[in-house]
Coordinates of C-alpha atoms and ligand atoms in Angstrom, one line a residue:
X192 CA 19.9 6.1 -5.3
X193 CA 22.2 8.7 -7.7
X194 CA 24.4 9.4 -4.8
X195 CA 23.9 12.9 -4.4
X196 CA 24.5 14.3 -0.6
X197 CA 21.5 15.4 1.0
X198 CA 21.4 18.4 3.2
X199 CA 21.4 16.2 6.4
X200 CA 24.5 14.6 5.2
X201 CA 26.5 17.8 5.2
X202 CA 24.9 19.1 8.2
X203 CA 25.8 16.3 10.1
X204 CA 29.6 16.3 8.4
X205 CA 29.6 20.1 9.4
X206 CA 28.6 19.3 13.0
X207 CA 31.5 16.9 13.4
X208 CA 34.0 19.1 11.8
X209 CA 32.6 21.9 14.3
X210 CA 33.4 19.6 17.2
X211 CA 36.8 18.7 16.2
X212 CA 38.1 21.8 15.0
X213 CA 36.2 25.0 16.8
X214 CA 38.6 26.8 18.7
X215 CA 41.6 25.1 17.6
X216 CA 44.5 26.2 15.6
X217 CA 45.5 24.4 12.7
X218 CA 49.0 22.8 12.3
X219 CA 48.3 22.0 8.9
X220 CA 45.9 23.7 6.1
X221 CA 46.5 22.5 2.6
X222 CA 44.0 23.4 -0.2
X223 CA 45.1 21.1 -2.8
X224 CA 43.2 22.8 -5.9
X225 CA 45.3 24.7 -8.3
X226 CA 43.9 28.1 -7.7
X227 CA 44.5 27.7 -3.9
X228 CA 47.5 25.7 -3.8
X229 CA 49.8 28.7 -2.7
X230 CA 47.4 29.2 0.6
X231 CA 48.7 28.0 3.8
X232 CA 46.2 27.8 6.5
X233 CA 48.6 26.7 9.1
X234 CA 48.3 29.0 12.0
X235 CA 44.8 29.9 11.6
X236 CA 42.1 29.1 14.1
X237 CA 39.0 27.7 13.4
X238 CA 36.0 29.7 14.9
X239 CA 33.3 27.3 13.7
X240 CA 32.1 24.7 11.1
X241 CA 28.7 25.2 9.6
X242 CA 26.5 23.9 6.8
X243 CA 24.5 26.3 4.4
X244 CA 22.2 24.1 2.3
X245 CA 24.5 21.6 0.9
X246 CA 27.8 24.1 1.3
X247 CA 30.1 23.6 4.4
X248 CA 31.5 26.7 5.5
X249 CA 34.8 26.8 7.9
X250 CA 35.2 30.0 9.4
X251 CA 38.6 31.4 10.9
X252 CA 39.2 33.8 13.3
X253 CA 41.2 35.9 11.0
X254 CA 37.9 36.9 9.0
X255 CA 38.3 34.0 6.4
X256 CA 35.7 31.4 5.1
X257 CA 36.5 28.1 3.3
X258 CA 33.4 27.0 1.3
X259 CA 33.5 23.4 0.2
X260 CA 30.7 21.4 -1.7
X261 CA 30.3 17.9 -2.0
X262 CA 28.5 17.7 -5.1
X263 CA 28.2 14.1 -6.5
X264 CA 31.0 12.4 -5.0
X265 CA 32.9 14.6 -2.0
X266 CA 33.3 14.0 1.5
X267 CA 35.2 14.9 4.5
X268 CA 36.8 12.2 6.8
X269 CA 38.1 12.7 10.3
X270 CA 40.9 10.9 11.6
X271 CA 43.2 10.7 14.6
X272 CA 46.7 11.5 13.9
X273 CA 48.6 8.3 12.9
X274 CA 45.3 6.4 11.8
X275 CA 45.5 5.4 8.3
X276 CA 43.3 7.7 5.7
X277 CA 40.6 5.5 4.1
X278 CA 38.7 7.8 1.7
X279 CA 40.4 7.1 -1.2
X280 CA 43.6 7.6 -3.4
X281 CA 46.1 10.7 -2.3
X282 CA 45.2 12.6 -5.4
X283 CA 41.7 12.9 -4.5
X284 CA 42.4 14.8 -1.3
X285 CA 41.4 18.2 -2.0
X286 CA 41.7 19.6 1.4
X287 CA 43.8 18.7 4.8
X288 CA 42.8 20.8 8.0
X289 CA 44.8 19.2 11.0
X290 CA 45.3 20.1 14.3
X291 CA 47.1 18.4 17.2
X292 CA 44.3 16.4 18.1
X293 CA 42.4 15.8 14.5
X294 CA 42.9 15.3 10.9
X295 CA 40.1 16.4 8.7
X296 CA 40.6 15.1 5.2
X297 CA 38.5 16.4 2.2
X298 CA 38.4 14.1 -0.8
X299 CA 36.8 15.1 -4.2
X300 CA 35.3 18.3 -2.8
X301 CA 34.3 20.8 -5.4
X302 CA 33.8 24.5 -5.3
X303 CA 36.6 25.1 -2.9
X304 CA 36.8 28.6 -2.2
X305 CA 38.4 31.0 0.3
X306 CA 36.5 34.4 0.8
X307 CA 36.3 37.2 3.4
X308 CA 33.7 35.8 5.9
X309 CA 32.1 39.1 5.4
X310 CA 31.5 38.4 2.0
X311 CA 30.0 34.9 2.2
X312 CA 27.1 36.0 0.3
X313 CA 29.0 36.2 -2.8
X314 CA 29.4 32.2 -2.7
X315 CA 26.0 31.1 -1.1
X316 CA 24.1 34.1 -1.1
X317 CA 22.1 32.6 -4.2
X318 CA 20.6 30.0 -2.0
X319 CA 16.9 29.9 -0.7
X320 CA 16.2 29.5 2.9
X321 CA 18.0 26.7 4.4
X322 CA 16.0 23.9 5.2
X323 CA 18.1 22.7 8.5
X324 CA 19.3 26.3 9.2
X325 CA 18.4 28.4 12.3
X326 CA 16.9 30.9 10.1
X327 CA 14.6 28.5 8.4
X328 CA 11.7 30.6 6.6
X329 CA 9.2 28.4 5.4
X330 CA 7.2 31.4 4.0
X331 CA 10.2 32.5 2.1
X332 CA 10.4 29.2 0.6
X333 CA 7.0 29.0 -0.4
X334 CA 7.2 32.5 -2.1
X335 CA 10.3 31.5 -4.0
X336 CA 8.8 28.1 -5.3
X337 CA 5.2 29.9 -6.2
X338 CA 7.4 32.4 -8.2
X339 CA 7.5 29.7 -11.0
X340 CA 4.2 28.1 -11.1
X341 CA 4.7 26.2 -14.1
X342 CA 7.8 24.3 -12.8
X343 CA 7.6 20.6 -12.0
X344 CA 7.6 20.2 -8.5
X345 CA 10.1 17.5 -8.7
X346 CA 12.6 20.0 -10.6
X347 CA 11.7 22.9 -8.1
X348 CA 12.3 21.3 -4.8
X349 CA 15.8 20.4 -5.9
X350 CA 16.8 24.1 -7.3
X351 CA 18.7 25.2 -4.4
X352 CA 17.7 28.9 -5.1
X353 CA 14.2 28.1 -3.9
X354 CA 15.3 26.5 -0.6
X355 CA 18.4 25.0 0.3
X356 CA 19.2 21.4 1.4
X357 CA 16.7 18.9 -0.1
X358 CA 18.3 16.3 -2.3
X359 CA 16.9 13.5 -4.5
X360 CA 15.8 11.1 -1.4
X361 CA 13.7 13.5 0.6
X362 CA 12.4 15.2 -2.8
X363 CA 11.0 11.6 -4.0
X364 CA 10.0 10.6 -0.4
X365 CA 8.3 13.8 0.7
X366 CA 6.2 13.7 -2.7
X367 CA 5.0 10.3 -2.0
X368 CA 4.1 10.9 1.7
X369 CA 1.9 14.0 0.4
X370 CA 0.5 12.2 -2.6
X371 CA 2.1 14.7 -5.0
X372 CA 3.1 13.4 -8.5
X373 CA 6.7 14.5 -9.3
X374 CA 5.4 16.0 -12.5
X375 CA 2.8 18.1 -11.3
X376 CA 3.0 21.8 -11.7
X377 CA 4.2 23.9 -8.6
X378 CA 0.8 25.6 -9.0
X379 CA -1.3 22.2 -8.7
X380 CA 0.4 21.2 -5.4
X381 CA -2.8 21.0 -3.2
X382 CA -0.7 22.1 -0.2
X383 CA 2.9 23.1 -0.9
X384 CA 3.4 24.0 2.8
X385 CA 2.7 20.7 3.9
X386 CA 5.2 19.0 1.4
X387 CA 7.8 21.4 2.2
X388 CA 7.5 20.8 5.7
X389 CA 7.1 17.1 5.2
X390 CA 10.6 17.2 3.6
X391 CA 12.0 19.3 6.3
X392 CA 10.6 17.1 8.9
X393 CA 12.2 14.1 7.3
X394 CA 15.6 15.6 7.2
X395 CA 15.2 17.1 10.9
X396 CA 14.6 13.3 12.2
X397 CA 17.6 11.8 10.1
X398 CA 20.2 14.6 10.3
X399 CA 21.7 13.1 13.7
X400 CA 23.0 10.1 12.4
X401 CA 23.9 8.8 8.7
X402 CA 20.9 6.5 8.3
X403 CA 18.5 8.1 6.5
X404 CA 15.0 6.3 7.0
X405 CA 11.8 8.1 5.9
X406 CA 9.7 5.0 7.1
X407 CA 11.1 5.0 10.6
X408 CA 12.3 1.4 10.0
X409 CA 16.2 1.5 9.6
X410 CA 16.4 -1.8 8.4
X411 CA 18.0 -2.1 4.8
X412 CA 15.2 -2.3 2.1
X413 CA 12.7 -1.2 4.6
X414 CA 13.7 2.4 5.0
X415 CA 12.2 4.0 2.1
X416 CA 8.9 4.3 0.5
X417 CA 9.6 4.6 -3.0
X418 CA 13.0 5.5 -3.4
X419 CA 15.2 2.7 -5.0
X420 CA 11.9 0.5 -5.0
X421 CA 11.5 0.5 -9.1
X422 CA 9.2 -2.5 -10.0
X423 CA 8.3 -3.2 -6.4
X424 CA 4.8 -2.7 -5.1
X425 CA 4.2 0.1 -3.3
X426 CA 3.9 -0.1 0.7
X427 CA 0.6 1.3 0.7
X428 CA -1.5 0.3 -2.1
X429 CA 0.5 -2.5 -3.8
X430 CA 0.6 -0.5 -7.2
X431 CA 4.1 -1.0 -8.9
X432 CA 6.6 1.7 -8.2
X433 CA 7.9 3.6 -11.3
X434 CA 11.1 5.4 -12.3
X435 CA 11.5 8.0 -14.5
X436 CA 14.4 10.9 -15.3
X437 CA 13.4 14.2 -14.6
X438 CA 14.8 17.8 -14.7
X439 CA 17.0 19.8 -17.4
X440 CA 19.3 18.1 -19.5
X441 CA 22.7 17.3 -17.9
X442 CA 20.8 17.9 -14.1
X443 CA 18.3 15.1 -14.4
X444 CA 17.6 13.2 -11.8
X445 CA 16.2 9.9 -11.2
X446 CA 12.4 10.0 -9.7
X447 CA 10.5 7.2 -8.2
X448 CA 6.6 7.2 -7.5
X449 CA 3.7 5.4 -7.1
X450 CA 0.9 6.1 -9.8
X451 CA -1.5 5.1 -7.2
X452 CA -0.8 6.9 -4.2
X453 CA 0.4 10.1 -6.5
X454 CA -2.3 10.1 -9.0
X455 CA -3.3 13.7 -8.7
X456 CA -3.0 16.0 -10.2
X457 CA -2.6 14.5 -13.8
X458 CA 1.3 15.0 -14.5
X459 CA 1.5 17.6 -17.3
X460 CA 4.7 19.4 -18.2
X461 CA 3.6 22.6 -19.5
X462 CA 6.7 23.1 -21.4
X463 CA 6.2 20.1 -23.5
X464 CA 3.2 21.7 -25.3
X465 CA 5.4 24.5 -26.5
X466 CA 7.2 21.9 -28.7
X467 CA 10.5 22.7 -27.3
X468 CA 12.8 19.8 -27.8
X469 CA 13.9 17.9 -24.1
X470 CA 11.1 19.3 -22.1
X471 CA 8.9 16.4 -22.4
X472 CA 8.8 13.9 -19.4
X473 CA 11.7 11.7 -21.0
X474 CA 12.6 8.1 -20.9
X475 CA 10.1 7.0 -18.3
X476 CA 11.2 3.4 -17.2
X477 CA 8.5 1.1 -16.5
Ligands
ZN589 ZN1 0.6 3.5 -3.7

């Protein structure tokens, strides 16, 4: 896997943070990023911690919201006071939110921002419907996806402006389970609602625990259909699973698929026909 957190990982982390901090007053509140180094959150009371897509929002009773994002490598660790921290070197700590009972340590966090709660839209307002959010709106997600009918479905599912929370694992696994080739155009996906619903179902099934099984089998090596299985036989049809890079330059993600189970429609990158550089499916690895 490429290590990019999925929405269910952030959802579970927010739930655990909420359990530890909601209703409590911070004894220590440090943000170890240059632009917020002077902020002291000690004395602030946490009202709740929620996930919004892959963003985490820690809301305070004084009307402020702390937004953090994992991106590729971030994480929050929760410890009892006195327990040795194990998330990495001290210089990797970006945030420390502590109460008398818990110490929440944020390692390698990105996009750390403190905004008025009534202006959260300025940091997360661009996101599409939240796959795991209480206000999930399938029709709006489909409308946003269909607004770019020529986009590759494997790229569109990761665009958080379409829908928020899907990462690479649930992208490739939901495409496999619905028989859709990652390079198919959005407009060519036979049942887009079924695809999106499948991704959401997988995330709902996994959000309460750290394991991320899409097969129903949590044993290592048996927990995914195609993700991480380049060169091995498809669990359904025996065809060799392929691996390729997909997405805009600098944002491309590895993509696994079974050419037997995901044979239709024929994958065509419409932008490749324009002759624009860098738009053809690249470096497919067999
Ligand atoms: Zn197959």
